[in-house]
Short mmCIF file of C-alpha atoms and ligand atoms in Angstrom, two decimals:
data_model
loop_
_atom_site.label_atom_id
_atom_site.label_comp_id
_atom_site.label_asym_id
_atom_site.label_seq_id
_atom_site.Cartn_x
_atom_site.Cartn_y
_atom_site.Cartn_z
CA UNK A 1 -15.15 -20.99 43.05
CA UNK A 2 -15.94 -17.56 41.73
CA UNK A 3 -19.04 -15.86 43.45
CA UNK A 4 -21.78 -15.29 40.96
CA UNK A 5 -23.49 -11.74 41.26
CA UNK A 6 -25.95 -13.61 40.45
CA UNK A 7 -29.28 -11.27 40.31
CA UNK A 8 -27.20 -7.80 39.71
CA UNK A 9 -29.16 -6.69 36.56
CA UNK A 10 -32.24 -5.75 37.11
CA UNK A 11 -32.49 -2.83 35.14
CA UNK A 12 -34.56 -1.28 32.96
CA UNK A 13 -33.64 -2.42 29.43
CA UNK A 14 -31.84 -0.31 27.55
CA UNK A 15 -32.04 0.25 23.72
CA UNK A 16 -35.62 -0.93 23.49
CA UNK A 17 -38.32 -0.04 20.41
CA UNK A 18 -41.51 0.03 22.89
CA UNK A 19 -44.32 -1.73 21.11
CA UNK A 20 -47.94 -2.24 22.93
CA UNK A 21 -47.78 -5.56 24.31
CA UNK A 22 -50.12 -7.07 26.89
CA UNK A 23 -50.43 -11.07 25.81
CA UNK A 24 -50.36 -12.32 29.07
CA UNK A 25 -51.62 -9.79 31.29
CA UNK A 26 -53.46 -6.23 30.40
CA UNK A 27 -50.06 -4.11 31.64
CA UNK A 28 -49.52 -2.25 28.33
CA UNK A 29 -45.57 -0.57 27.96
CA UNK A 30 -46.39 2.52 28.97
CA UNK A 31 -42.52 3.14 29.90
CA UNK A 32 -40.10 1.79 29.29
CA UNK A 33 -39.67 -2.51 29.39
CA UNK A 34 -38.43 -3.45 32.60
CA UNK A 35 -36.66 -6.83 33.56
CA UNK A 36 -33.62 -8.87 33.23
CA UNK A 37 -31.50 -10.11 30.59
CA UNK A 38 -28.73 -12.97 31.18
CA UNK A 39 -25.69 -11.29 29.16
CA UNK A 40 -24.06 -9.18 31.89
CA UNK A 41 -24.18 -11.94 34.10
CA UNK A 42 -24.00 -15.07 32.57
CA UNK A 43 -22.14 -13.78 29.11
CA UNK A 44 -22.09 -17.32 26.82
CA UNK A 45 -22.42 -19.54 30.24
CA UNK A 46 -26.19 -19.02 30.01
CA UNK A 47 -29.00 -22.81 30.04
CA UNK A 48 -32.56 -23.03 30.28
CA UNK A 49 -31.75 -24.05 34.31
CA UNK A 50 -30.50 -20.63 34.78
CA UNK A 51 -33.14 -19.05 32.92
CA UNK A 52 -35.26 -20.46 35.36
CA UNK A 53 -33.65 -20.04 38.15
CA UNK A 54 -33.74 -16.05 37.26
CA UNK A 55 -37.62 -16.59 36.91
CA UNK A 56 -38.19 -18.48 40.08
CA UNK A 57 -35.57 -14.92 41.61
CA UNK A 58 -38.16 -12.58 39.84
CA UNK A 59 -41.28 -13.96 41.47
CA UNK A 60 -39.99 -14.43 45.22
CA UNK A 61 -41.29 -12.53 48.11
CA UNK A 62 -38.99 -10.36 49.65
CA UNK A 63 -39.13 -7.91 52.32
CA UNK A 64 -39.55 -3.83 50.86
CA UNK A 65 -38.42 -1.06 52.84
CA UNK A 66 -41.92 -0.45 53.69
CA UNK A 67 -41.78 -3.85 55.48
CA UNK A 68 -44.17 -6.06 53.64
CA UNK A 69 -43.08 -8.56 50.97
CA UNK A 70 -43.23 -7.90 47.30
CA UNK A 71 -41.29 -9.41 44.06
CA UNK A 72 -39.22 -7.75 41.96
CA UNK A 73 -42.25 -9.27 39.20
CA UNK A 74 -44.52 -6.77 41.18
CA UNK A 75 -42.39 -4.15 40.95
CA UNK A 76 -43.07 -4.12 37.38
CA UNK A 77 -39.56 -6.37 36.50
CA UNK A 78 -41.83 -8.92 34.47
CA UNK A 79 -39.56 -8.94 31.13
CA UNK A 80 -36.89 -11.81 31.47
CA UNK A 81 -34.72 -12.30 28.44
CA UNK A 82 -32.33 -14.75 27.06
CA UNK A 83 -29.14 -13.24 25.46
CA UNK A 84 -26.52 -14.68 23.08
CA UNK A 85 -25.76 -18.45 23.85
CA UNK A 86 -28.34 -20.46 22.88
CA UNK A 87 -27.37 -21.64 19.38
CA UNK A 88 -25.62 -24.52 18.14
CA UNK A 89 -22.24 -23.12 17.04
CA UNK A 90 -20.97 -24.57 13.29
CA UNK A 91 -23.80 -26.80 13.15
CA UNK A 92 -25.31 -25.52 10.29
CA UNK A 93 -24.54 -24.54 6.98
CA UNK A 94 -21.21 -23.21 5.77
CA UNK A 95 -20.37 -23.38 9.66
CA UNK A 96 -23.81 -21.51 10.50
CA UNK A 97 -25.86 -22.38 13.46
CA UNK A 98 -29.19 -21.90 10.80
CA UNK A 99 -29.86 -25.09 8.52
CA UNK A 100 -30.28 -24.59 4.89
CA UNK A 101 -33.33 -24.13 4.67
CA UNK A 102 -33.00 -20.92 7.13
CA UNK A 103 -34.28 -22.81 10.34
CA UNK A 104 -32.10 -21.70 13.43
CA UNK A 105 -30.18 -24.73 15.28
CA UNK A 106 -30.53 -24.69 19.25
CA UNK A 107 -28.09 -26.06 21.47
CA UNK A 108 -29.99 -28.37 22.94
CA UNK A 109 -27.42 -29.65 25.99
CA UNK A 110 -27.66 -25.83 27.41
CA UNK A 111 -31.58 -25.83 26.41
CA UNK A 112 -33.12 -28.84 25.69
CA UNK A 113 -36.43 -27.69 25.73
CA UNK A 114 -37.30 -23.40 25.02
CA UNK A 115 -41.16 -24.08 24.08
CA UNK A 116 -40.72 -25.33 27.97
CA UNK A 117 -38.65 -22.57 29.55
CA UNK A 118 -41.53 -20.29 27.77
CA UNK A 119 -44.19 -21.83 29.45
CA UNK A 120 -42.36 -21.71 32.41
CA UNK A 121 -41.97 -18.23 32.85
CA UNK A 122 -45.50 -17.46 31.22
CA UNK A 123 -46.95 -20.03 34.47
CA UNK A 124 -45.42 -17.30 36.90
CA UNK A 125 -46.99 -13.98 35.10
CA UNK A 126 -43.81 -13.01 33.67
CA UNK A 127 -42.24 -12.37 29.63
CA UNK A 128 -39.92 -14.26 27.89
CA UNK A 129 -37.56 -12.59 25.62
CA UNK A 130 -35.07 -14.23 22.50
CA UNK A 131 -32.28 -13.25 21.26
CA UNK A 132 -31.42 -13.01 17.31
CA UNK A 133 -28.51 -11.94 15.29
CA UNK A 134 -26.24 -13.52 17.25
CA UNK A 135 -22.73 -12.01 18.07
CA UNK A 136 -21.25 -15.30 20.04
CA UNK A 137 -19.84 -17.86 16.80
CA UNK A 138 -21.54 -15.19 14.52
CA UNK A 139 -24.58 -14.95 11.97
CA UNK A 140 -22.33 -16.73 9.23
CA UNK A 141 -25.38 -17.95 7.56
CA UNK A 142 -25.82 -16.34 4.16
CA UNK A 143 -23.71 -13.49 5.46
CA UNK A 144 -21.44 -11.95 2.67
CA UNK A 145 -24.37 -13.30 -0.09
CA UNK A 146 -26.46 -10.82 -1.58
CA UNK A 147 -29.40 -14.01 -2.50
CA UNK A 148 -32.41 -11.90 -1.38
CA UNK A 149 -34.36 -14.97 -0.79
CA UNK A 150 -32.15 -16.92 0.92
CA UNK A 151 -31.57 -13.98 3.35
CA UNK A 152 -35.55 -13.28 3.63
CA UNK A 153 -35.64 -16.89 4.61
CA UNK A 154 -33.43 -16.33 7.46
CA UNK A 155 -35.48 -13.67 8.72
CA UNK A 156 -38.49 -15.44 8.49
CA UNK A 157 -37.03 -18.94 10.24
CA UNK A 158 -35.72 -16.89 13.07
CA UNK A 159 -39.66 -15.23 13.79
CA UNK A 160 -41.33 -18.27 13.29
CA UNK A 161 -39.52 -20.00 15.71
CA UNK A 162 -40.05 -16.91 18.14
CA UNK A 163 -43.32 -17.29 17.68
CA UNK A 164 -43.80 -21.45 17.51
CA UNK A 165 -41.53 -21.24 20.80
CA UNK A 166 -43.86 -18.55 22.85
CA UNK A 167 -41.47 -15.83 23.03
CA UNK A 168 -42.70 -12.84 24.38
CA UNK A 169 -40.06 -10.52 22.81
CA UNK A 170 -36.05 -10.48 20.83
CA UNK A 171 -33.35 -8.51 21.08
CA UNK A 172 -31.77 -7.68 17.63
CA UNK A 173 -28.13 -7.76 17.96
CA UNK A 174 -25.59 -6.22 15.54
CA UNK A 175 -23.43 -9.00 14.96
CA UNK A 176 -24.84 -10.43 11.49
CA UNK A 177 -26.39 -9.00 8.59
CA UNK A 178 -30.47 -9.56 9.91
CA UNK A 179 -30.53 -5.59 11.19
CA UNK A 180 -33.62 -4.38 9.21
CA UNK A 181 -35.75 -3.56 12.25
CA UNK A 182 -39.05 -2.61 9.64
CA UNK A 183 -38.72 -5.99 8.47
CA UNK A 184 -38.89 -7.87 11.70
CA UNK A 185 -41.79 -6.20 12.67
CA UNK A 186 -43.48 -6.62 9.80
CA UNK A 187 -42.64 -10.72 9.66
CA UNK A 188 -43.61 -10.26 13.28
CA UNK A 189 -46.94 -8.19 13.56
CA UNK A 190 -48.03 -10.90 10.48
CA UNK A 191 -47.57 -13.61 12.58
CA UNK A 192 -50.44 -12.24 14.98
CA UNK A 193 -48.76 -12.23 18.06
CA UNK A 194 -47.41 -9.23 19.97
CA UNK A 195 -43.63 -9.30 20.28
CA UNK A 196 -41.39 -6.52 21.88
CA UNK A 197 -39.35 -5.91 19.42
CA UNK A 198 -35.44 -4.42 20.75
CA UNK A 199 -33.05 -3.30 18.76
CA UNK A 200 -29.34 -3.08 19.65
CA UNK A 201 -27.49 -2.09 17.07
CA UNK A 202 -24.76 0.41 18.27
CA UNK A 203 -25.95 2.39 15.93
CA UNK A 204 -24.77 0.60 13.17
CA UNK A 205 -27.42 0.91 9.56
CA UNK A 206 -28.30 -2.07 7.48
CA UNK A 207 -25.68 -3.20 5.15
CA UNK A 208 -27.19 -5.28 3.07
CA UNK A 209 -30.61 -4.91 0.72
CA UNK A 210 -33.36 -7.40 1.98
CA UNK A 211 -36.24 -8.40 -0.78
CA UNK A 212 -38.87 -6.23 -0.98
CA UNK A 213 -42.47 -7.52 -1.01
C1 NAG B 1 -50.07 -5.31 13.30
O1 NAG B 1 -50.10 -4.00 12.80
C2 NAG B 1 -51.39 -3.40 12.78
C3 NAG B 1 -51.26 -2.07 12.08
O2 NAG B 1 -50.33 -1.24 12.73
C4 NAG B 1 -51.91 -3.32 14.20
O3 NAG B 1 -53.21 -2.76 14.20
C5 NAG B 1 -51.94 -4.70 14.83
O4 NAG B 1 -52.33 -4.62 16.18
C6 NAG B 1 -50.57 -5.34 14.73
N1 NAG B 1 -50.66 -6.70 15.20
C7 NAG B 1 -49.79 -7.20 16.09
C8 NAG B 1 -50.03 -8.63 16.46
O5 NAG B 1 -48.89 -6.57 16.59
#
């Protein structure tokens, strides 16, 4: 069997908008995020066990090279977030993994339960991050339509499941057309609930126009 490197990225993350956040302690981001996020070692092979397994890694004592035991959680590595994997490929619409009415489709054999894996991490002190415009069997939702309300929609399933689910934070990828960073936080901040907010784009600029309101 392949060896697993398993707890090799712990890094600061990279790419990140910092946005005050302190829901579940009073540590404010006065730098930059720090934590873990499952891509670069778990690519699409990523499950709610894992997840958790990662969370259980973050909080263990281990021996510092001053001799006394410390997690990598006190360190200040408290942000542990969920990349690309966790949707139900082609279950949706028009092959999709969002229903029609916009509502994002989990894979529930990999995750049967994220309002749990939240609560699990939240138990130990630490963040929970999601992931959105998803790269692995693509954002094929109303991608290539210009229907301003059907693409609003999308944006505004995808935060209030962040939020129903107890997300701490998402990473925006690049992959679909939901790259308007102004208009996540905006569906965001009105939800009430401080979310870090990263965007990884590669650069790229929004294609597409989004309703205004
Ligand atoms: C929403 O934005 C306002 C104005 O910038 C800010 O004062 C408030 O704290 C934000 N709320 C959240 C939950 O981020």
């Amino acid at each position: 069997m392949r060896a697993r490197r398993q707890y090799s990225a712990w890094l600061p993350l990279g790419a990140t908008v910092p946005l005050v956040c302190g829901l579940h302690n009073s540590i404010y981001y006065e730098r930059p995020p720090m934590g873990w996020r499952s891509w670069n070692v778990f690519n699409a092979d990523v499950t709610q066990e894992l997840m958790q397994s990662v969370m259980d890694a973050a909080v263990r004592q281990r021996i510092g090279l001053d001799g006394q035991s410390i997690s990598l959680a006190e360190l200040g590595y408290v942000n542990i977030g969920l990349d690309d994997g966790w949707q139900a490929c082609n279950a949706g619409v028009r092959g999709s993994f969002h229903d029609a009415t916009g509502k994002p489709l989990i894979n529930t054999e990999r995750f049967p339960d994220l309002r749990r894996m939240t609560a699990y991490g939240h138990d130990k002190g630490l963040r929970v991050g999601f992931y959105a415009n998803n790269c692995i069997c693509g954002e094929v939702g109303p991608t290539g339509s210009d229907d301003p309300d059907a693409i609003l929609e999308h944006y505004v399933e995808d935060v209030r499941m962040i939020v129903d689910y107890g997300f701490d934070g998402v990473k925006v990828d690049a992959c679909g057309q939901y790259l308007d960073m102004r208009l996540w936080a905006r569906l965001l901040n009105e939800t009430g609930r401080q979310v870090l907010l990263e965007n990884c784009h590669w650069g790229m600029q929004l294609r597409l126009p989004v309703k205004a309101s």
